[in-house]
Amino acid sequence: MPILETLLDPLADLPELLRRRALRLIKGPLDALLRPLGGQVWERNNAEEDIKSLLPPSAIILDIGAHTGESIASFRNACPSSQIHAFEPTPETWLTLERRWGAKAGIHLNQAAVGDHSGTVTFYTGPLAQTNSVLPIDEDAEWYGLFKRTRFAKKVNIPIEVDIITVDDYCLKAAIDHIDLLKIDTQGNDVACVRGAQRMIAESRIDAIHLELIFGEFYNDRNSFYDVEQLILPHGFRLANLYYPHIMNRRTMQLDALYIRESRQG
């Protein structure tokens, strides 16, 4: 989740155009503030346009790591008649998600994590709700120094038990035989989510996968392109585009990647 959009969470219910204008107004000053620390602010680029060009108006979308529904709003803007199955395990965040989207037609909310097994899992809190994960925060990581001496540090790595399910198991349960877009933003657990979707992937039942890859020392584990590509390239997926690079001290710490099944690429 981009830092700049995190700061604008109170504006999440505004129309997308107003949010984008607000992003641009404050991006420059925040960039100047963070640059001496080796960081930067980044905002949405053209991922929404790319996704909109791929999806039919009535797309079936799995939104894994929905937070309070920012991505749901974006998907609904692109695909007004879409059916969106959203997953968010954090109890406090879930309440906001349910308040905003629980009564909307075509929105199916699930208070659960998603991974490579179904049952329960230990879930760890981060300094911000957007950093909660099934992986513990690496408290020795450079980025965590920004939070170590603040009140946020008291909330870090508090374990809670949450439900977890695989994409394959959920699709069987919900009678979903095809996914137009599998969106995964789970703070380091994204590759496990892909492992849990192997039946749907192998049977060509997923057309596009948009996921976050974390290369930096944020959690007690890291991703790589190899981790995800060994699971999906043999089944006809190819990399289509990259988005939202988070750069610290000249290193790309994380980014989003969009993979498309070859038969869907133009």
PDB file of C-alpha atoms in Angstrom:
ATOM      1  CA  MET A   1       0.000   0.000   0.000  1.00  0.00           C
ATOM      2  CA  PRO A   2       1.611   3.316  -1.036  1.00  0.00           C
ATOM      3  CA  ILE A   3       2.546   5.599   1.877  1.00  0.00           C
ATOM      4  CA  LEU A   4       0.908   8.642   0.324  1.00  0.00           C
ATOM      5  CA  GLU A   5      -2.436   6.902  -0.032  1.00  0.00           C
ATOM      6  CA  THR A   6      -2.145   5.689   3.558  1.00  0.00           C
ATOM      7  CA  LEU A   7      -2.000   9.316   4.684  1.00  0.00           C
ATOM      8  CA  LEU A   8      -5.161  10.002   2.717  1.00  0.00           C
ATOM      9  CA  ASP A   9      -7.232   7.176   4.190  1.00  0.00           C
ATOM     10  CA  PRO A  10      -9.738   9.696   5.664  1.00  0.00           C
ATOM     11  CA  LEU A  11     -10.485  10.732   2.068  1.00  0.00           C
ATOM     12  CA  ALA A  12     -11.124   7.186   0.875  1.00  0.00           C
ATOM     13  CA  ASP A  13     -14.823   7.821   0.342  1.00  0.00           C
ATOM     14  CA  LEU A  14     -14.213  10.766  -1.990  1.00  0.00           C
ATOM     15  CA  PRO A  15     -14.487  10.316  -5.765  1.00  0.00           C
ATOM     16  CA  GLU A  16     -11.310   8.969  -7.348  1.00  0.00           C
ATOM     17  CA  LEU A  17     -10.646  12.208  -9.273  1.00  0.00           C
ATOM     18  CA  LEU A  18     -10.598  14.270  -6.064  1.00  0.00           C
ATOM     19  CA  ARG A  19      -8.299  11.756  -4.370  1.00  0.00           C
ATOM     20  CA  ARG A  20      -5.860  11.875  -7.269  1.00  0.00           C
ATOM     21  CA  ARG A  21      -5.795  15.683  -7.159  1.00  0.00           C
ATOM     22  CA  ALA A  22      -5.130  15.608  -3.416  1.00  0.00           C
ATOM     23  CA  LEU A  23      -2.287  13.134  -3.983  1.00  0.00           C
ATOM     24  CA  ARG A  24      -0.612  15.431  -6.474  1.00  0.00           C
ATOM     25  CA  LEU A  25      -0.968  18.504  -4.240  1.00  0.00           C
ATOM     26  CA  ILE A  26       0.905  16.995  -1.298  1.00  0.00           C
ATOM     27  CA  LYS A  27       3.322  14.677  -3.096  1.00  0.00           C
ATOM     28  CA  GLY A  28       6.036  17.303  -3.696  1.00  0.00           C
ATOM     29  CA  PRO A  29       6.330  18.547  -0.081  1.00  0.00           C
ATOM     30  CA  LEU A  30       6.309  15.021   1.306  1.00  0.00           C
ATOM     31  CA  ASP A  31       8.962  13.926  -1.191  1.00  0.00           C
ATOM     32  CA  ALA A  32      11.191  16.770   0.023  1.00  0.00           C
ATOM     33  CA  LEU A  33      10.653  15.685   3.631  1.00  0.00           C
ATOM     34  CA  LEU A  34      11.423  11.995   3.050  1.00  0.00           C
ATOM     35  CA  ARG A  35      14.300  12.330   0.574  1.00  0.00           C
ATOM     36  CA  PRO A  36      16.969  12.989   3.286  1.00  0.00           C
ATOM     37  CA  LEU A  37      15.877   9.714   4.925  1.00  0.00           C
ATOM     38  CA  GLY A  38      16.477   7.804   1.699  1.00  0.00           C
ATOM     39  CA  GLY A  39      12.796   7.407   0.914  1.00  0.00           C
ATOM     40  CA  GLN A  40      10.206   8.830  -1.421  1.00  0.00           C
ATOM     41  CA  VAL A  41       6.471   9.150  -1.830  1.00  0.00           C
ATOM     42  CA  TRP A  42       4.858   7.354  -4.712  1.00  0.00           C
ATOM     43  CA  GLU A  43       1.348   7.417  -6.043  1.00  0.00           C
ATOM     44  CA  ARG A  44      -0.863   5.456  -8.368  1.00  0.00           C
ATOM     45  CA  ASN A  45       0.376   5.403 -11.946  1.00  0.00           C
ATOM     46  CA  ASN A  46      -1.457   3.653 -14.748  1.00  0.00           C
ATOM     47  CA  ALA A  47      -2.274   0.325 -13.079  1.00  0.00           C
ATOM     48  CA  GLU A  48      -5.957   1.228 -12.960  1.00  0.00           C
ATOM     49  CA  GLU A  49      -5.981   2.029 -16.683  1.00  0.00           C
ATOM     50  CA  ASP A  50      -4.180  -1.236 -17.485  1.00  0.00           C
ATOM     51  CA  ILE A  51      -6.587  -3.258 -15.375  1.00  0.00           C
ATOM     52  CA  LYS A  52      -9.627  -1.452 -16.761  1.00  0.00           C
ATOM     53  CA  SER A  53      -8.514  -2.339 -20.292  1.00  0.00           C
ATOM     54  CA  LEU A  54      -8.323  -6.016 -19.335  1.00  0.00           C
ATOM     55  CA  LEU A  55     -11.548  -6.569 -17.441  1.00  0.00           C
ATOM     56  CA  PRO A  56     -15.120  -6.962 -18.664  1.00  0.00           C
ATOM     57  CA  PRO A  57     -17.763  -4.761 -16.950  1.00  0.00           C
ATOM     58  CA  SER A  58     -19.037  -7.757 -14.966  1.00  0.00           C
ATOM     59  CA  ALA A  59     -15.601  -9.060 -13.946  1.00  0.00           C
ATOM     60  CA  ILE A  60     -15.070 -11.544 -11.134  1.00  0.00           C
ATOM     61  CA  ILE A  61     -12.350 -10.107  -8.874  1.00  0.00           C
ATOM     62  CA  LEU A  62     -10.697 -11.519  -5.766  1.00  0.00           C
ATOM     63  CA  ASP A  63      -9.329  -8.629  -3.679  1.00  0.00           C
ATOM     64  CA  ILE A  64      -6.938 -10.177  -1.173  1.00  0.00           C
ATOM     65  CA  GLY A  65      -5.771  -7.639   1.370  1.00  0.00           C
ATOM     66  CA  ALA A  66      -8.671  -5.233   0.886  1.00  0.00           C
ATOM     67  CA  HIS A  67      -7.819  -2.985   3.868  1.00  0.00           C
ATOM     68  CA  THR A  68     -10.743  -0.528   4.157  1.00  0.00           C
ATOM     69  CA  GLY A  69     -11.855  -0.872   0.555  1.00  0.00           C
ATOM     70  CA  GLU A  70      -9.681   1.532  -1.443  1.00  0.00           C
ATOM     71  CA  SER A  71      -9.092  -1.112  -4.107  1.00  0.00           C
ATOM     72  CA  ILE A  72     -12.775  -2.051  -4.127  1.00  0.00           C
ATOM     73  CA  ALA A  73     -13.604   1.552  -5.046  1.00  0.00           C
ATOM     74  CA  SER A  74     -11.039   1.474  -7.847  1.00  0.00           C
ATOM     75  CA  PHE A  75     -12.337  -1.821  -9.230  1.00  0.00           C
ATOM     76  CA  ARG A  76     -15.938  -0.644  -9.100  1.00  0.00           C
ATOM     77  CA  ASN A  77     -14.968   2.512 -10.968  1.00  0.00           C
ATOM     78  CA  ALA A  78     -13.351   0.386 -13.687  1.00  0.00           C
ATOM     79  CA  CYS A  79     -15.988  -2.364 -13.698  1.00  0.00           C
ATOM     80  CA  PRO A  80     -19.338  -1.082 -12.398  1.00  0.00           C
ATOM     81  CA  SER A  81     -21.049  -4.481 -12.524  1.00  0.00           C
ATOM     82  CA  SER A  82     -18.136  -6.473 -11.106  1.00  0.00           C
ATOM     83  CA  GLN A  83     -18.491  -9.142  -8.439  1.00  0.00           C
ATOM     84  CA  ILE A  84     -15.757  -8.513  -5.873  1.00  0.00           C
ATOM     85  CA  HIS A  85     -14.762 -11.041  -3.222  1.00  0.00           C
ATOM     86  CA  ALA A  86     -12.686  -9.139  -0.663  1.00  0.00           C
ATOM     87  CA  PHE A  87     -10.550 -10.479   2.191  1.00  0.00           C
ATOM     88  CA  GLU A  88      -9.310  -8.583   5.246  1.00  0.00           C
ATOM     89  CA  PRO A  89      -8.251 -10.314   8.509  1.00  0.00           C
ATOM     90  CA  THR A  90      -7.436  -7.362  10.820  1.00  0.00           C
ATOM     91  CA  PRO A  91     -10.412  -6.981  13.211  1.00  0.00           C
ATOM     92  CA  GLU A  92     -10.368  -3.168  13.477  1.00  0.00           C
ATOM     93  CA  THR A  93      -9.827  -2.680   9.752  1.00  0.00           C
ATOM     94  CA  TRP A  94     -12.539  -5.216   8.989  1.00  0.00           C
ATOM     95  CA  LEU A  95     -15.099  -3.094  10.866  1.00  0.00           C
ATOM     96  CA  THR A  96     -14.375  -0.100   8.648  1.00  0.00           C
ATOM     97  CA  LEU A  97     -14.436  -2.261   5.521  1.00  0.00           C
ATOM     98  CA  GLU A  98     -17.782  -3.725   6.535  1.00  0.00           C
ATOM     99  CA  ARG A  99     -19.234  -0.285   7.305  1.00  0.00           C
ATOM    100  CA  ARG A 100     -18.181   1.102   3.930  1.00  0.00           C
ATOM    101  CA  TRP A 101     -18.943  -1.846   1.684  1.00  0.00           C
ATOM    102  CA  GLY A 102     -20.970  -4.460   3.549  1.00  0.00           C
ATOM    103  CA  ALA A 103     -24.317  -3.325   2.167  1.00  0.00           C
ATOM    104  CA  LYS A 104     -23.187  -2.861  -1.438  1.00  0.00           C
ATOM    105  CA  ALA A 105     -24.564  -5.245  -4.053  1.00  0.00           C
ATOM    106  CA  GLY A 106     -21.966  -7.513  -5.616  1.00  0.00           C
ATOM    107  CA  ILE A 107     -19.446  -7.049  -2.785  1.00  0.00           C
ATOM    108  CA  HIS A 108     -18.688 -10.235  -0.840  1.00  0.00           C
ATOM    109  CA  LEU A 109     -16.643  -9.549   2.304  1.00  0.00           C
ATOM    110  CA  ASN A 110     -14.593 -12.196   4.107  1.00  0.00           C
ATOM    111  CA  GLN A 111     -12.882 -11.607   7.446  1.00  0.00           C
ATOM    112  CA  ALA A 112      -9.954 -13.896   6.739  1.00  0.00           C
ATOM    113  CA  ALA A 113      -6.366 -14.023   5.597  1.00  0.00           C
ATOM    114  CA  VAL A 114      -5.445 -15.892   2.415  1.00  0.00           C
ATOM    115  CA  GLY A 115      -2.436 -18.153   1.997  1.00  0.00           C
ATOM    116  CA  ASP A 116      -1.266 -21.659   1.112  1.00  0.00           C
ATOM    117  CA  HIS A 117      -3.430 -23.515   3.642  1.00  0.00           C
ATOM    118  CA  SER A 118      -6.898 -23.253   5.173  1.00  0.00           C
ATOM    119  CA  GLY A 119      -7.643 -23.127   8.894  1.00  0.00           C
ATOM    120  CA  THR A 120      -6.181 -20.596  11.313  1.00  0.00           C
ATOM    121  CA  VAL A 121      -2.885 -18.707  11.370  1.00  0.00           C
ATOM    122  CA  THR A 122      -0.954 -16.376  13.650  1.00  0.00           C
ATOM    123  CA  PHE A 123      -1.223 -12.834  12.321  1.00  0.00           C
ATOM    124  CA  TYR A 124       1.130 -10.035  13.412  1.00  0.00           C
ATOM    125  CA  THR A 125       0.384  -6.348  13.820  1.00  0.00           C
ATOM    126  CA  GLY A 126       2.640  -3.704  12.283  1.00  0.00           C
ATOM    127  CA  PRO A 127       3.137  -0.025  13.094  1.00  0.00           C
ATOM    128  CA  LEU A 128       0.315   0.801  10.653  1.00  0.00           C
ATOM    129  CA  ALA A 129      -2.667  -1.371   9.773  1.00  0.00           C
ATOM    130  CA  GLN A 130      -1.377  -1.581   6.210  1.00  0.00           C
ATOM    131  CA  THR A 131       1.754  -3.391   7.458  1.00  0.00           C
ATOM    132  CA  ASN A 132      -0.054  -6.180   9.340  1.00  0.00           C
ATOM    133  CA  SER A 133       0.957  -9.599   8.035  1.00  0.00           C
ATOM    134  CA  VAL A 134       1.190 -13.307   8.712  1.00  0.00           C
ATOM    135  CA  LEU A 135       4.937 -12.539   8.775  1.00  0.00           C
ATOM    136  CA  PRO A 136       6.505 -10.800  11.787  1.00  0.00           C
ATOM    137  CA  ILE A 137       8.006  -7.346  11.260  1.00  0.00           C
ATOM    138  CA  ASP A 138      11.832  -7.341  11.124  1.00  0.00           C
ATOM    139  CA  GLU A 139      12.489  -4.901  13.959  1.00  0.00           C
ATOM    140  CA  ASP A 140      16.164  -4.604  12.967  1.00  0.00           C
ATOM    141  CA  ALA A 141      15.315  -3.422   9.445  1.00  0.00           C
ATOM    142  CA  GLU A 142      16.400   0.070   8.416  1.00  0.00           C
ATOM    143  CA  TRP A 143      12.895   1.257   7.542  1.00  0.00           C
ATOM    144  CA  TYR A 144      11.592   0.317  10.992  1.00  0.00           C
ATOM    145  CA  GLY A 145      13.880   2.940  12.532  1.00  0.00           C
ATOM    146  CA  LEU A 146      11.300   5.524  11.455  1.00  0.00           C
ATOM    147  CA  PHE A 147       8.835   3.978  13.907  1.00  0.00           C
ATOM    148  CA  LYS A 148      11.070   2.562  16.648  1.00  0.00           C
ATOM    149  CA  ARG A 149      10.963   5.666  18.845  1.00  0.00           C
ATOM    150  CA  THR A 150       7.317   6.480  18.279  1.00  0.00           C
ATOM    151  CA  ARG A 151       4.060   5.338  19.844  1.00  0.00           C
ATOM    152  CA  PHE A 152       3.554   3.030  16.856  1.00  0.00           C
ATOM    153  CA  ALA A 153       6.321   0.714  18.108  1.00  0.00           C
ATOM    154  CA  LYS A 154       4.091  -0.476  20.957  1.00  0.00           C
ATOM    155  CA  LYS A 155       1.722  -2.036  18.431  1.00  0.00           C
ATOM    156  CA  VAL A 156       4.318  -4.057  16.533  1.00  0.00           C
ATOM    157  CA  ASN A 157       4.360  -7.869  16.333  1.00  0.00           C
ATOM    158  CA  ILE A 158       1.381  -8.436  18.604  1.00  0.00           C
ATOM    159  CA  PRO A 159       0.141 -11.915  17.597  1.00  0.00           C
ATOM    160  CA  ILE A 160      -3.526 -12.645  16.988  1.00  0.00           C
ATOM    161  CA  GLU A 161      -5.196 -15.763  15.621  1.00  0.00           C
ATOM    162  CA  VAL A 162      -7.230 -15.291  12.441  1.00  0.00           C
ATOM    163  CA  ASP A 163      -8.940 -17.516   9.912  1.00  0.00           C
ATOM    164  CA  ILE A 164      -7.056 -18.280   6.713  1.00  0.00           C
ATOM    165  CA  ILE A 165      -8.169 -19.875   3.458  1.00  0.00           C
ATOM    166  CA  THR A 166      -6.640 -20.707   0.088  1.00  0.00           C
ATOM    167  CA  VAL A 167      -7.930 -19.269  -3.171  1.00  0.00           C
ATOM    168  CA  ASP A 168      -8.644 -22.799  -4.395  1.00  0.00           C
ATOM    169  CA  ASP A 169     -10.684 -23.688  -1.302  1.00  0.00           C
ATOM    170  CA  TYR A 170     -12.586 -20.409  -1.396  1.00  0.00           C
ATOM    171  CA  CYS A 171     -13.475 -20.838  -5.050  1.00  0.00           C
ATOM    172  CA  LEU A 172     -14.875 -24.298  -4.345  1.00  0.00           C
ATOM    173  CA  LYS A 173     -16.839 -22.954  -1.395  1.00  0.00           C
ATOM    174  CA  ALA A 174     -18.203 -19.940  -3.308  1.00  0.00           C
ATOM    175  CA  ALA A 175     -18.788 -21.849  -6.579  1.00  0.00           C
ATOM    176  CA  ILE A 176     -16.375 -19.608  -8.515  1.00  0.00           C
ATOM    177  CA  ASP A 177     -15.084 -21.309 -11.660  1.00  0.00           C
ATOM    178  CA  HIS A 178     -13.299 -18.323 -13.205  1.00  0.00           C
ATOM    179  CA  ILE A 179     -11.429 -15.238 -11.909  1.00  0.00           C
ATOM    180  CA  ASP A 180     -10.815 -12.270 -14.188  1.00  0.00           C
ATOM    181  CA  LEU A 181      -8.391 -10.645 -11.736  1.00  0.00           C
ATOM    182  CA  LEU A 182      -6.629 -12.017  -8.679  1.00  0.00           C
ATOM    183  CA  LYS A 183      -5.311  -9.020  -6.734  1.00  0.00           C
ATOM    184  CA  ILE A 184      -2.954  -9.816  -3.834  1.00  0.00           C
ATOM    185  CA  ASP A 185      -1.562  -7.281  -1.350  1.00  0.00           C
ATOM    186  CA  THR A 186      -0.671  -9.225   1.798  1.00  0.00           C
ATOM    187  CA  GLN A 187       2.610  -7.704   3.004  1.00  0.00           C
ATOM    188  CA  GLY A 188       5.046 -10.470   2.153  1.00  0.00           C
ATOM    189  CA  ASN A 189       2.598 -13.377   2.003  1.00  0.00           C
ATOM    190  CA  ASP A 190       1.726 -12.867  -1.651  1.00  0.00           C
ATOM    191  CA  VAL A 191       3.651 -15.867  -2.991  1.00  0.00           C
ATOM    192  CA  ALA A 192       1.900 -18.142  -0.482  1.00  0.00           C
ATOM    193  CA  CYS A 193      -1.417 -16.862  -1.826  1.00  0.00           C
ATOM    194  CA  VAL A 194      -0.321 -17.858  -5.336  1.00  0.00           C
ATOM    195  CA  ARG A 195       0.647 -21.319  -4.049  1.00  0.00           C
ATOM    196  CA  GLY A 196      -2.859 -21.613  -2.640  1.00  0.00           C
ATOM    197  CA  ALA A 197      -4.327 -20.915  -6.092  1.00  0.00           C
ATOM    198  CA  GLN A 198      -2.473 -23.620  -7.995  1.00  0.00           C
ATOM    199  CA  ARG A 199      -5.560 -25.568  -9.084  1.00  0.00           C
ATOM    200  CA  MET A 200      -7.240 -22.455 -10.513  1.00  0.00           C
ATOM    201  CA  ILE A 201      -3.994 -21.395 -12.199  1.00  0.00           C
ATOM    202  CA  ALA A 202      -3.213 -24.827 -13.647  1.00  0.00           C
ATOM    203  CA  GLU A 203      -6.754 -25.143 -15.040  1.00  0.00           C
ATOM    204  CA  SER A 204      -6.492 -21.687 -16.743  1.00  0.00           C
ATOM    205  CA  ARG A 205      -9.273 -20.311 -14.573  1.00  0.00           C
ATOM    206  CA  ILE A 206      -7.431 -17.059 -13.703  1.00  0.00           C
ATOM    207  CA  ASP A 207      -6.766 -14.446 -16.386  1.00  0.00           C
ATOM    208  CA  ALA A 208      -4.656 -11.843 -14.539  1.00  0.00           C
ATOM    209  CA  ILE A 209      -2.708 -11.616 -11.270  1.00  0.00           C
ATOM    210  CA  HIS A 210      -1.771  -8.276  -9.736  1.00  0.00           C
ATOM    211  CA  LEU A 211       0.443  -8.713  -6.680  1.00  0.00           C
ATOM    212  CA  GLU A 212       2.926  -6.912  -4.468  1.00  0.00           C
ATOM    213  CA  LEU A 213       6.498  -8.184  -4.222  1.00  0.00           C
ATOM    214  CA  ILE A 214       8.631  -7.145  -1.235  1.00  0.00           C
ATOM    215  CA  PHE A 215      12.382  -7.400  -1.795  1.00  0.00           C
ATOM    216  CA  GLY A 216      13.566  -5.355   1.202  1.00  0.00           C
ATOM    217  CA  GLU A 217      14.038  -6.342   4.830  1.00  0.00           C
ATOM    218  CA  PHE A 218      10.529  -5.458   5.995  1.00  0.00           C
ATOM    219  CA  TYR A 219       9.524  -8.853   7.367  1.00  0.00           C
ATOM    220  CA  ASN A 220      11.247 -12.048   8.418  1.00  0.00           C
ATOM    221  CA  ASP A 221      11.041 -13.242   4.826  1.00  0.00           C
ATOM    222  CA  ARG A 222      11.427 -11.721   1.361  1.00  0.00           C
ATOM    223  CA  ASN A 223       9.980 -12.249  -2.124  1.00  0.00           C
ATOM    224  CA  SER A 224      11.615 -12.530  -5.512  1.00  0.00           C
ATOM    225  CA  PHE A 225      10.361 -12.657  -9.073  1.00  0.00           C
ATOM    226  CA  TYR A 226      11.540 -16.267  -9.170  1.00  0.00           C
ATOM    227  CA  ASP A 227       9.318 -17.176  -6.214  1.00  0.00           C
ATOM    228  CA  VAL A 228       6.165 -16.235  -8.071  1.00  0.00           C
ATOM    229  CA  GLU A 229       7.201 -16.917 -11.658  1.00  0.00           C
ATOM    230  CA  GLN A 230       8.110 -20.547 -11.068  1.00  0.00           C
ATOM    231  CA  LEU A 231       4.500 -21.034  -9.996  1.00  0.00           C
ATOM    232  CA  ILE A 232       2.753 -19.246 -12.855  1.00  0.00           C
ATOM    233  CA  LEU A 233       4.970 -19.048 -15.962  1.00  0.00           C
ATOM    234  CA  PRO A 234       4.567 -22.775 -16.727  1.00  0.00           C
ATOM    235  CA  HIS A 235       0.817 -22.132 -16.919  1.00  0.00           C
ATOM    236  CA  GLY A 236       0.955 -19.451 -19.591  1.00  0.00           C
ATOM    237  CA  PHE A 237       1.394 -16.265 -17.571  1.00  0.00           C
ATOM    238  CA  ARG A 238       3.770 -13.503 -18.616  1.00  0.00           C
ATOM    239  CA  LEU A 239       4.799 -10.263 -16.941  1.00  0.00           C
ATOM    240  CA  ALA A 240       2.780  -7.341 -18.341  1.00  0.00           C
ATOM    241  CA  ASN A 241       3.883  -4.336 -16.257  1.00  0.00           C
ATOM    242  CA  LEU A 242       5.398  -3.069 -12.990  1.00  0.00           C
ATOM    243  CA  TYR A 243       4.013  -0.360 -10.699  1.00  0.00           C
ATOM    244  CA  TYR A 244       4.582   1.601  -7.489  1.00  0.00           C
ATOM    245  CA  PRO A 245       8.347   1.143  -6.936  1.00  0.00           C
ATOM    246  CA  HIS A 246       9.316   2.019  -3.375  1.00  0.00           C
ATOM    247  CA  ILE A 247      12.950   3.113  -3.451  1.00  0.00           C
ATOM    248  CA  MET A 248      15.123   3.534  -0.378  1.00  0.00           C
ATOM    249  CA  ASN A 249      18.836   4.321  -0.564  1.00  0.00           C
ATOM    250  CA  ARG A 250      18.827   3.540  -4.293  1.00  0.00           C
ATOM    251  CA  ARG A 251      17.318   0.094  -3.757  1.00  0.00           C
ATOM    252  CA  THR A 252      13.893  -1.025  -4.884  1.00  0.00           C
ATOM    253  CA  MET A 253      12.339  -2.329  -1.694  1.00  0.00           C
ATOM    254  CA  GLN A 254       8.987  -3.336  -3.147  1.00  0.00           C
ATOM    255  CA  LEU A 255       6.785  -2.961  -6.197  1.00  0.00           C
ATOM    256  CA  ASP A 256       3.617  -4.328  -7.749  1.00  0.00           C
ATOM    257  CA  ALA A 257       3.620  -6.654 -10.743  1.00  0.00           C
ATOM    258  CA  LEU A 258       0.837  -7.471 -13.188  1.00  0.00           C
ATOM    259  CA  TYR A 259       0.902 -10.886 -14.849  1.00  0.00           C
ATOM    260  CA  ILE A 260      -1.490 -11.818 -17.651  1.00  0.00           C
ATOM    261  CA  ARG A 261      -2.286 -15.222 -19.056  1.00  0.00           C
ATOM    262  CA  GLU A 262      -0.835 -15.277 -22.586  1.00  0.00           C
ATOM    263  CA  SER A 263      -4.114 -16.033 -24.329  1.00  0.00           C
ATOM    264  CA  ARG A 264      -5.447 -12.733 -22.897  1.00  0.00           C
ATOM    265  CA  GLN A 265      -2.531 -10.528 -24.004  1.00  0.00           C
ATOM    266  CA  GLY A 266      -2.976  -8.346 -27.043  1.00  0.00           C
TER     267      GLY A 266
END
